[in-house]
CSV table of C-alpha atoms and ligand atoms in Angstrom, one decimal:
chain,number,residue,atom,x,y,z
Z,1,MET,CA,-3.9,3.0,-38.6
Z,2,THR,CA,-6.1,2.1,-35.7
Z,3,ALA,CA,-4.6,0.2,-32.8
Z,4,LYS,CA,-6.7,-2.7,-31.3
Z,5,ILE,CA,-5.7,-4.1,-28.0
Z,6,LEU,CA,-7.4,-7.1,-26.4
Z,7,VAL,CA,-7.4,-7.0,-22.6
Z,8,ARG,CA,-7.8,-10.2,-20.5
Z,9,TYR,CA,-8.7,-10.1,-16.8
Z,10,GLY,CA,-8.7,-12.6,-14.0
Z,11,GLU,CA,-9.6,-13.4,-10.4
Z,12,ILE,CA,-11.1,-16.8,-11.1
Z,13,ALA,CA,-12.7,-16.9,-7.7
Z,14,LEU,CA,-15.1,-14.1,-8.5
Z,15,LYS,CA,-18.7,-15.0,-9.0
Z,16,GLY,CA,-22.2,-13.4,-9.3
Z,17,LYS,CA,-22.5,-9.9,-8.0
Z,18,ASN,CA,-18.8,-9.6,-7.2
Z,19,ARG,CA,-17.9,-10.4,-10.7
Z,20,GLY,CA,-20.3,-7.6,-12.0
Z,21,GLN,CA,-18.7,-5.1,-9.7
Z,22,PHE,CA,-15.2,-6.2,-10.6
Z,23,GLU,CA,-16.0,-5.8,-14.3
Z,24,GLN,CA,-17.6,-2.3,-13.8
Z,25,GLN,CA,-14.7,-1.0,-11.8
Z,26,LEU,CA,-12.2,-2.5,-14.2
Z,27,LEU,CA,-14.0,-0.8,-17.1
Z,28,ARG,CA,-13.8,2.6,-15.4
Z,29,ASN,CA,-10.2,2.1,-14.6
Z,30,LEU,CA,-9.4,1.0,-18.2
Z,31,LYS,CA,-11.1,4.0,-19.6
Z,32,ALA,CA,-9.1,6.3,-17.3
Z,33,ALA,CA,-5.9,4.5,-18.4
Z,34,VAL,CA,-6.4,5.1,-22.1
Z,35,SER,CA,-8.4,8.3,-22.4
Z,36,TYR,CA,-5.3,10.5,-22.4
Z,37,TYR,CA,-4.0,8.7,-25.5
Z,38,GLY,CA,-7.4,8.7,-27.3
Z,39,GLY,CA,-8.3,5.1,-26.4
Z,40,LYS,CA,-11.9,3.8,-26.2
Z,41,VAL,CA,-12.9,0.7,-24.3
Z,42,GLU,CA,-15.6,-1.8,-25.2
Z,43,ARG,CA,-16.8,-5.0,-23.5
Z,44,MET,CA,-16.3,-8.1,-25.5
Z,45,HIS,CA,-17.6,-11.4,-24.1
Z,46,GLY,CA,-15.3,-11.9,-21.1
Z,47,ARG,CA,-12.7,-9.5,-22.4
Z,48,PHE,CA,-12.3,-5.9,-23.2
Z,49,MET,CA,-11.2,-4.4,-26.5
Z,50,VAL,CA,-9.4,-1.1,-26.6
Z,51,THR,CA,-9.3,0.9,-29.8
Z,52,GLY,CA,-7.0,4.0,-30.3
Z,53,PRO,CA,-4.7,5.9,-32.6
Z,54,GLY,CA,-2.0,3.6,-34.0
Z,55,GLN,CA,0.8,6.0,-33.2
Z,56,ASN,CA,-0.2,5.7,-29.5
Z,57,SER,CA,-0.2,1.9,-29.5
Z,58,ASP,CA,2.9,1.4,-27.2
Z,59,LYS,CA,1.6,4.0,-24.7
Z,60,LEU,CA,-1.8,2.4,-24.6
Z,61,ILE,CA,-0.3,-1.1,-24.1
Z,62,ASP,CA,2.0,0.3,-21.4
Z,63,ASN,CA,-0.8,1.9,-19.4
Z,64,LEU,CA,-3.1,-1.0,-19.8
Z,65,SER,CA,-0.5,-3.5,-18.6
Z,66,ARG,CA,-0.4,-1.6,-15.3
Z,67,VAL,CA,-4.1,-1.6,-14.5
Z,68,PHE,CA,-4.8,-3.9,-11.6
Z,69,GLY,CA,-7.2,-6.7,-12.5
Z,70,VAL,CA,-5.6,-7.1,-16.0
Z,71,VAL,CA,-3.9,-10.4,-16.5
Z,72,SER,CA,-2.5,-9.8,-20.0
Z,73,VAL,CA,-3.0,-7.6,-23.1
Z,74,SER,CA,-2.3,-8.3,-26.7
Z,75,PRO,CA,-2.2,-6.0,-29.7
Z,76,VAL,CA,-4.5,-7.7,-32.3
Z,77,ARG,CA,-5.2,-7.6,-36.0
Z,78,GLU,CA,-8.7,-7.8,-37.2
Z,79,SER,CA,-10.3,-9.7,-40.1
Z,80,ALA,CA,-13.8,-10.3,-41.4
Z,81,LEU,CA,-15.5,-13.5,-40.3
Z,82,ASP,CA,-14.4,-15.4,-43.4
Z,83,LEU,CA,-11.9,-18.3,-43.4
Z,84,GLU,CA,-10.1,-17.1,-46.6
Z,85,GLU,CA,-9.5,-13.6,-45.1
Z,86,ILE,CA,-8.4,-15.1,-41.8
Z,87,LYS,CA,-5.9,-17.3,-43.7
Z,88,MET,CA,-4.5,-14.3,-45.5
Z,89,LEU,CA,-4.0,-12.3,-42.3
Z,90,ALA,CA,-2.5,-15.4,-40.6
Z,91,SER,CA,0.1,-15.8,-43.3
Z,92,GLU,CA,0.9,-12.0,-43.3
Z,93,MET,CA,1.4,-12.2,-39.5
Z,94,ALA,CA,3.5,-15.3,-39.7
Z,95,GLY,CA,5.6,-13.6,-42.4
Z,96,SER,CA,6.5,-10.9,-39.9
Z,97,ILE,CA,8.2,-13.4,-37.6
Z,98,PRO,CA,12.1,-13.1,-37.9
Z,99,ALA,CA,13.8,-15.9,-39.9
Z,100,GLY,CA,15.0,-18.8,-37.8
Z,101,ARG,CA,11.9,-18.9,-35.6
Z,102,ASN,CA,10.2,-21.7,-37.5
Z,103,SER,CA,8.2,-23.8,-35.1
Z,104,PHE,CA,4.7,-22.6,-34.4
Z,105,LYS,CA,1.4,-23.4,-32.8
Z,106,ILE,CA,-2.0,-22.1,-33.6
Z,107,GLU,CA,-4.6,-21.7,-30.8
Z,108,THR,CA,-8.2,-20.8,-31.6
Z,109,ARG,CA,-11.0,-19.7,-29.3
Z,110,ARG,CA,-14.5,-19.5,-30.8
Z,111,SER,CA,-16.9,-17.3,-28.8
Z,112,ASN,CA,-19.2,-17.2,-31.8
Z,113,LYS,CA,-20.6,-20.7,-32.2
Z,114,LYS,CA,-22.4,-19.7,-35.4
Z,115,PHE,CA,-19.0,-19.6,-37.2
Z,116,PRO,CA,-19.1,-22.8,-39.4
Z,117,TYR,CA,-15.8,-24.3,-38.2
Z,118,LYS,CA,-15.0,-25.5,-34.8
Z,119,SER,CA,-11.8,-24.3,-32.9
Z,120,PRO,CA,-9.6,-27.3,-33.6
Z,121,GLU,CA,-10.6,-27.4,-37.2
Z,122,ILE,CA,-9.8,-23.7,-37.6
Z,123,SER,CA,-6.3,-24.2,-36.1
Z,124,GLU,CA,-5.7,-27.2,-38.4
Z,125,LEU,CA,-6.8,-25.4,-41.5
Z,126,LEU,CA,-4.7,-22.3,-40.7
Z,127,GLY,CA,-1.7,-24.4,-39.8
Z,128,ALA,CA,-1.9,-26.4,-43.0
Z,129,HIS,CA,-2.2,-23.1,-44.9
Z,130,LEU,CA,1.0,-21.7,-43.3
Z,131,LEU,CA,2.9,-25.0,-43.9
Z,132,ARG,CA,2.0,-24.9,-47.6
Z,133,LEU,CA,3.1,-21.3,-48.0
Z,134,ASN,CA,6.4,-21.7,-46.2
Z,135,PRO,CA,8.0,-25.2,-46.2
Z,136,ALA,CA,10.6,-24.1,-43.6
Z,137,LEU,CA,7.9,-23.9,-40.9
Z,138,THR,CA,7.1,-26.8,-38.5
Z,139,VAL,CA,4.3,-27.4,-36.0
Z,140,ASN,CA,5.4,-27.7,-32.4
Z,141,LEU,CA,2.5,-27.8,-29.9
Z,142,LYS,CA,4.7,-28.0,-26.7
Z,143,GLN,CA,7.4,-25.4,-27.2
Z,144,PRO,CA,6.8,-23.4,-30.4
Z,145,ASP,CA,9.0,-20.5,-31.4
Z,146,PHE,CA,5.9,-18.4,-32.0
Z,147,LYS,CA,2.2,-18.8,-31.2
Z,148,LEU,CA,-0.5,-17.4,-33.4
Z,149,SER,CA,-3.8,-17.0,-31.5
Z,150,VAL,CA,-7.2,-16.6,-33.2
Z,151,GLU,CA,-10.4,-15.4,-31.5
Z,152,ILE,CA,-13.6,-15.8,-33.5
Z,153,GLY,CA,-15.8,-13.0,-32.3
Z,154,PHE,CA,-19.4,-12.1,-33.2
Z,155,SER,CA,-18.6,-9.6,-35.9
Z,156,LYS,CA,-14.9,-10.0,-36.5
Z,157,ALA,CA,-12.0,-12.4,-36.0
Z,158,TYR,CA,-9.0,-11.2,-34.1
Z,159,LEU,CA,-5.4,-12.6,-34.5
Z,160,TYR,CA,-2.4,-11.9,-32.3
Z,161,LEU,CA,1.1,-13.0,-31.6
Z,162,ASP,CA,2.2,-11.2,-28.4
Z,163,ARG,CA,1.0,-11.2,-24.9
Z,164,VAL,CA,2.1,-8.6,-22.4
Z,165,ALA,CA,1.6,-9.6,-18.8
Z,166,GLY,CA,-0.6,-7.4,-16.6
Z,167,PRO,CA,-0.2,-7.1,-12.8
Z,168,GLY,CA,-3.3,-9.2,-11.9
Z,169,GLY,CA,-5.0,-8.4,-8.6
Z,170,LEU,CA,-8.3,-6.4,-8.1
Z,171,PRO,CA,-9.3,-3.1,-9.8
Z,172,VAL,CA,-8.3,-0.1,-7.8
Z,173,GLY,CA,-11.3,1.3,-5.9
Z,174,ILE,CA,-13.2,-1.9,-5.5
Z,175,SER,CA,-12.0,-2.6,-2.0
Z,176,GLY,CA,-12.4,0.9,-0.5
Z,177,ARG,CA,-10.2,4.0,0.2
Z,178,SER,CA,-7.0,4.1,2.2
Z,179,LEU,CA,-4.2,6.4,3.2
Z,180,LEU,CA,-0.6,5.4,2.6
Z,181,LEU,CA,2.0,6.8,5.0
Z,182,LEU,CA,4.6,7.5,2.4
Z,183,SER,CA,8.2,8.1,3.6
Z,184,GLY,CA,11.1,8.5,1.2
Z,185,GLY,CA,12.3,4.9,1.9
Z,186,ILE,CA,12.1,1.7,0.0
Z,187,ASP,CA,9.3,0.1,1.9
Z,188,SER,CA,6.3,2.3,1.9
Z,189,PRO,CA,5.9,2.6,-1.9
Z,190,VAL,CA,6.0,-1.2,-2.1
Z,191,ALA,CA,3.4,-1.4,0.7
Z,192,GLY,CA,1.2,1.1,-1.2
Z,193,TRP,CA,1.6,-0.9,-4.4
Z,194,LEU,CA,0.6,-4.1,-2.7
Z,195,ALA,CA,-2.5,-2.5,-1.1
Z,196,MET,CA,-3.6,-1.0,-4.5
Z,197,LYS,CA,-3.1,-4.5,-6.0
Z,198,ARG,CA,-5.9,-5.7,-3.7
Z,199,GLY,CA,-8.2,-3.0,-4.9
Z,200,LEU,CA,-7.7,-0.2,-2.5
Z,201,PHE,CA,-7.9,3.4,-3.8
Z,202,MET,CA,-4.9,5.2,-2.3
Z,203,GLU,CA,-4.2,8.7,-1.1
Z,204,ALA,CA,-0.7,9.3,0.3
Z,205,LEU,CA,0.6,11.4,3.3
Z,206,HIS,CA,4.2,12.5,3.7
Z,207,PHE,CA,5.5,14.1,6.8
Z,208,HIS,CA,8.5,16.5,6.5
Z,209,SER,CA,10.5,18.7,8.8
Z,210,PHE,CA,11.2,21.6,6.5
Z,211,PRO,CA,13.6,23.5,6.9
Z,212,PHE,CA,15.4,20.7,8.7
Z,213,THR,CA,14.7,18.5,5.8
Z,214,SER,CA,15.2,19.9,2.3
Z,215,ARG,CA,12.6,20.5,-0.4
Z,216,ARG,CA,14.3,17.8,-2.3
Z,217,SER,CA,13.1,15.2,0.2
Z,218,GLN,CA,9.5,16.4,-0.4
Z,219,GLU,CA,10.1,16.2,-4.2
Z,220,LYS,CA,11.3,12.6,-3.6
Z,221,ALA,CA,8.0,11.7,-2.0
Z,222,ALA,CA,6.2,13.2,-5.0
Z,223,ASP,CA,8.4,11.3,-7.4
Z,224,LEU,CA,7.6,8.0,-5.6
Z,225,CYS,CA,3.9,8.9,-5.8
Z,226,ARG,CA,4.3,9.5,-9.5
Z,227,ARG,CA,5.6,5.9,-9.8
Z,228,LEU,CA,2.6,4.6,-7.9
Z,229,ALA,CA,0.2,6.7,-9.9
Z,230,LEU,CA,1.1,4.7,-13.0
Z,231,TYR,CA,-1.0,2.0,-11.4
Z,232,SER,CA,-3.9,4.2,-10.5
Z,233,SER,CA,-5.5,7.1,-12.4
Z,234,LYS,CA,-4.5,9.5,-9.7
Z,235,ILE,CA,-3.1,9.7,-6.1
Z,236,PRO,CA,-3.8,12.8,-4.0
Z,237,LEU,CA,-0.6,13.5,-2.1
Z,238,HIS,CA,-0.8,15.3,1.2
Z,239,MET,CA,2.2,16.9,3.0
Z,240,ILE,CA,2.3,17.9,6.6
Z,241,SER,CA,5.1,19.5,8.6
Z,242,VAL,CA,6.0,17.8,11.9
Z,243,THR,CA,8.9,20.3,12.6
Z,244,ALA,CA,7.1,21.9,15.6
Z,245,ILE,CA,6.1,18.5,17.0
Z,246,GLN,CA,9.7,17.2,16.8
Z,247,LYS,CA,11.0,20.3,18.5
Z,248,GLU,CA,8.5,19.9,21.4
Z,249,ILE,CA,9.3,16.2,21.7
Z,250,ASN,CA,13.0,17.0,21.9
Z,251,ALA,CA,12.5,19.7,24.4
Z,252,ASN,CA,10.3,17.7,26.8
Z,253,CYS,CA,10.8,13.9,26.4
Z,254,PRO,CA,13.7,11.5,26.7
Z,255,GLU,CA,15.7,11.1,23.5
Z,256,ASP,CA,15.4,7.4,23.3
Z,257,LEU,CA,11.6,7.6,23.0
Z,258,ALA,CA,11.5,10.4,20.4
Z,259,ILE,CA,10.8,8.2,17.4
Z,260,ILE,CA,8.0,6.3,19.1
Z,261,LEU,CA,6.4,9.6,20.2
Z,262,LEU,CA,6.8,11.1,16.8
Z,263,ARG,CA,5.2,8.0,15.1
Z,264,ARG,CA,2.2,8.2,17.4
Z,265,MET,CA,1.7,11.8,16.4
Z,266,MET,CA,2.0,10.8,12.8
Z,267,TYR,CA,-0.8,8.2,13.3
Z,268,ARG,CA,-3.0,10.8,14.9
Z,269,LEU,CA,-2.5,13.2,12.1
Z,270,ALA,CA,-3.2,10.4,9.6
Z,271,GLU,CA,-6.4,9.6,11.4
Z,272,LYS,CA,-7.5,13.3,11.4
Z,273,LEU,CA,-6.9,13.5,7.6
Z,274,SER,CA,-8.6,10.2,7.0
Z,275,SER,CA,-11.8,11.4,8.7
Z,276,ILE,CA,-11.9,14.5,6.4
Z,277,ARG,CA,-11.1,12.6,3.3
Z,278,GLU,CA,-13.3,9.6,4.1
Z,279,LEU,CA,-10.5,7.1,4.1
Z,280,GLN,CA,-11.1,3.8,5.8
Z,281,ALA,CA,-7.6,2.3,6.6
Z,282,LEU,CA,-4.0,3.3,7.0
Z,283,VAL,CA,-1.3,1.5,5.0
Z,284,THR,CA,2.3,1.6,6.2
Z,285,GLY,CA,5.6,0.1,5.2
Z,286,GLU,CA,6.3,-1.3,8.6
Z,287,SER,CA,7.6,-4.8,8.7
Z,288,LEU,CA,9.0,-6.9,11.5
Z,289,GLY,CA,12.5,-6.8,12.9
Z,290,GLN,CA,14.4,-4.4,10.7
Z,291,VAL,CA,14.9,-1.6,13.1
Z,292,ALA,CA,14.1,-0.5,16.7
Z,293,SER,CA,10.8,1.0,15.7
Z,294,GLN,CA,9.8,-2.3,14.2
Z,295,THR,CA,9.8,-4.7,17.1
Z,296,LEU,CA,6.4,-6.2,17.9
Z,297,GLU,CA,6.3,-4.0,21.1
Z,298,SER,CA,7.0,-0.8,19.1
Z,299,ILE,CA,4.6,-1.5,16.3
Z,300,ASN,CA,1.9,-2.2,19.0
Z,301,VAL,CA,2.5,1.0,21.0
Z,302,ILE,CA,2.6,3.1,17.9
Z,303,GLY,CA,-0.5,1.5,16.6
Z,304,GLN,CA,-2.4,2.2,19.9
Z,305,ALA,CA,-2.3,5.9,19.0
Z,306,THR,CA,-5.1,5.4,16.5
Z,307,GLU,CA,-8.3,3.4,16.4
Z,308,MET,CA,-8.1,3.1,12.7
Z,309,LEU,CA,-7.4,-0.2,10.9
Z,310,VAL,CA,-3.7,-0.2,10.0
Z,311,LEU,CA,-2.7,-2.5,7.1
Z,312,ARG,CA,1.0,-3.6,7.0
Z,313,PRO,CA,1.3,-5.5,3.7
Z,314,LEU,CA,5.1,-6.1,4.1
Z,315,VAL,CA,4.9,-8.1,7.2
Z,316,GLY,CA,5.4,-11.4,5.4
Z,317,LEU,CA,8.1,-10.3,3.1
Z,318,ASP,CA,11.9,-10.4,3.3
Z,319,LYS,CA,13.9,-7.3,2.5
Z,320,ARG,CA,15.1,-9.1,-0.7
Z,321,GLU,CA,11.5,-9.6,-1.8
Z,322,ILE,CA,10.6,-6.0,-1.0
Z,323,ILE,CA,13.5,-4.8,-3.1
Z,324,ASP,CA,12.5,-7.0,-6.0
Z,325,ILE,CA,9.1,-5.4,-6.1
Z,326,ALA,CA,10.6,-1.9,-5.7
Z,327,VAL,CA,12.8,-2.6,-8.8
Z,328,LYS,CA,9.8,-4.0,-10.7
Z,329,ILE,CA,7.6,-0.9,-10.0
Z,330,ASP,CA,10.6,1.4,-10.7
Z,331,SER,CA,10.5,3.1,-7.2
Z,332,TYR,CA,13.9,1.6,-6.0
Z,333,GLU,CA,16.2,4.1,-7.8
Z,334,THR,CA,14.3,7.0,-6.3
Z,335,SER,CA,14.0,5.5,-2.9
Z,336,ILE,CA,17.8,5.1,-2.5
Z,337,LEU,CA,18.5,8.8,-3.3
Z,338,PRO,CA,20.2,10.1,-0.2
Z,339,TYR,CA,17.8,12.8,1.0
Z,340,GLU,CA,17.2,12.9,4.7
Z,341,ASP,CA,13.8,11.9,6.2
Z,342,CYS,CA,12.2,13.7,9.2
Z,343,CYS,CA,12.7,10.5,11.3
Z,344,THR,CA,16.5,10.4,10.7
Z,345,ILE,CA,17.3,14.0,11.6
Z,346,PHE,CA,16.5,13.8,15.3
Z,347,GLN,CA,17.4,10.1,15.4
Z,348,PRO,CA,18.3,9.0,19.0
Z,349,LYS,CA,21.6,7.1,19.4
Z,350,SER,CA,19.9,4.1,21.0
Z,351,PRO,CA,16.1,4.1,20.6
Z,352,VAL,CA,14.1,2.0,23.0
Z,353,THR,CA,13.2,-1.3,21.4
Z,354,LYS,CA,10.6,-2.5,23.9
Z,355,PRO,CA,8.6,0.6,24.8
Z,356,LYS,CA,5.9,0.4,27.5
Z,357,ALA,CA,2.6,2.0,26.8
Z,358,GLU,CA,2.2,3.6,30.3
Z,359,ILE,CA,5.6,5.3,30.1
Z,360,ILE,CA,4.9,6.7,26.6
Z,361,GLU,CA,1.5,7.9,27.7
Z,362,ASN,CA,3.1,9.6,30.7
Z,363,HIS,CA,5.5,11.5,28.6
Z,364,GLU,CA,2.7,12.6,26.3
Z,365,LYS,CA,1.2,14.4,29.2
Z,366,SER,CA,4.0,16.9,29.0
Z,367,LEU,CA,2.9,17.7,25.4
Z,368,ASP,CA,0.0,19.8,24.2
Z,369,ILE,CA,-1.2,17.0,21.8
Z,370,LYS,CA,-4.3,18.8,20.6
Z,371,GLY,CA,-2.5,22.1,20.0
Z,372,LEU,CA,0.4,20.4,18.2
Z,373,LEU,CA,-1.9,18.4,16.0
Z,374,ASN,CA,-3.9,21.5,15.0
Z,375,GLU,CA,-0.8,23.5,14.4
Z,376,ALA,CA,0.7,20.7,12.2
Z,377,PHE,CA,-2.6,20.4,10.3
Z,378,GLU,CA,-2.4,24.0,9.3
Z,379,SER,CA,0.7,23.1,7.2
Z,380,LEU,CA,-1.3,20.6,5.1
Z,381,GLU,CA,-0.7,20.9,1.4
Z,382,THR,CA,-2.3,18.7,-1.2
Z,383,THR,CA,-1.4,18.0,-4.8
Z,384,ILE,CA,-3.1,15.5,-7.1
Z,385,ILE,CA,-0.6,13.3,-8.8
Z,386,LYS,CA,-1.9,12.1,-12.1
Z,387,ARG,CA,-0.8,9.2,-14.2
Z,388,ASP,CA,-0.3,11.0,-17.5
S,401,LIG,P1,10.4,3.1,4.6
S,401,LIG,O1,11.4,2.3,3.8
S,401,LIG,O2,9.0,3.1,4.1
S,401,LIG,O3,10.8,4.5,5.0
S,401,LIG,P2,11.4,2.0,7.0
S,401,LIG,O4,11.9,0.6,6.8
S,401,LIG,O5,12.4,3.1,6.9
S,401,LIG,O6,10.3,2.3,6.0
S,401,LIG,P3,10.4,3.1,9.4
S,401,LIG,O7,11.4,4.3,9.3
S,401,LIG,O8,10.3,2.4,10.7
S,401,LIG,O9,10.7,2.0,8.4
S,401,LIG,O10,9.0,3.6,9.0
S,401,LIG,C1,7.9,2.7,9.1
S,401,LIG,C2,6.7,3.3,8.3
S,401,LIG,O11,6.3,4.5,8.9
S,401,LIG,C3,7.1,3.7,6.9
S,401,LIG,O12,7.1,2.6,6.0
S,401,LIG,C4,6.0,4.7,6.5
S,401,LIG,O13,4.8,4.0,6.2
S,401,LIG,C5,5.8,5.4,7.9
S,401,LIG,N1,6.7,6.6,7.8
S,401,LIG,C6,7.9,6.8,8.3
S,401,LIG,N2,8.4,8.0,8.1
S,401,LIG,C7,7.4,8.7,7.4
S,401,LIG,C8,7.3,10.0,6.8
S,401,LIG,N3,8.2,10.9,6.9
S,401,LIG,N4,6.1,10.3,6.2
S,401,LIG,C9,5.1,9.4,6.1
S,401,LIG,N5,5.2,8.2,6.6
S,401,LIG,C10,6.3,7.8,7.3
S,402,LIG,MG1,12.2,5.1,6.4
């Protein structure tokens, strides 16, 4: 049997040209989300219809419900544009509802104004038909046990019972290209997800200190990337070693400034990579007030190492809210695995919380910044993480 899935999209505020771009990008992303499972996508007056092999129905629905821009999806049944046939399908579908769920509502949307009955009439006729067939049923328009929706299209009618929520937002790619600084923690995957939700295509960059950090911590970053890739067709993941940089900082600079100096080097490496990959903004999981490196002074001094736009989507969220999203996008369990991060291994006992730019810049004079950046860049490894 063929699976048919109706896809609804949103962003009510979109008009004119923006709406056209939104729809085109969404169409591309929907195609990418279903092609692996043999799905095809068609436009259908303000909706999309996906058709694919019946045995892949759950996979198709799962992938579609993670495409940003999608508000909801419904598996639908199809009937000819004929009231008697629609009635038959409606009773068959109502018959599949488990016993005990007796109150119902019918909702009709008629895109095809040539169909000889108006929407409220169709709902009434179908409702009366179901009541006649099964006297246990009752109509309840406010809080029905089940809702049967009918869409009168131009060549077919579509009926459905379920609605799976999508993530909303804007289709990935429509807002530009960005680079996520992805650690192994809870915050950065959530920051990346929020940035993708606003239409940014994402590449990710993870810094490691192999052999001081284990291969497992790199695999953890790749695992997190895999979670995010479920919301995008692919995420190129870059890895750079900062071992030599950390050694130089530790040999030449005060311990309490080590994290700030390392972060500034990370931003410089991210900028260099962005110019090669044509990425327009950095995205980080920084938020205010959690740790020493996240005071306003620290964020500012770290940010001054780059001229790039730095987006920090978590700045308005509480830890609880961040964790809720991490659980929802299934990154939390991976994030809390106890593999060390490069920032934790040379962690100073008491990092400076209000760094001064001049002092930091002075210490940087004792480092061969350009040489260190070039050396670190030679360790660059890239893998493309795909959704399927
Ligand atoms: P996270 O939970 O994302 O690790 P955090 O609360 O631990 O964040 P910090 O350790 O201050 O905060 O890191 C702030 C941000 O710097 C991270 O969210 C991430 O964007 C970036 N970052 C930190 N360490 C790394 C790393 N090893 N590789 C790439 N980016 C990193
Ligand atoms: Mg961290």
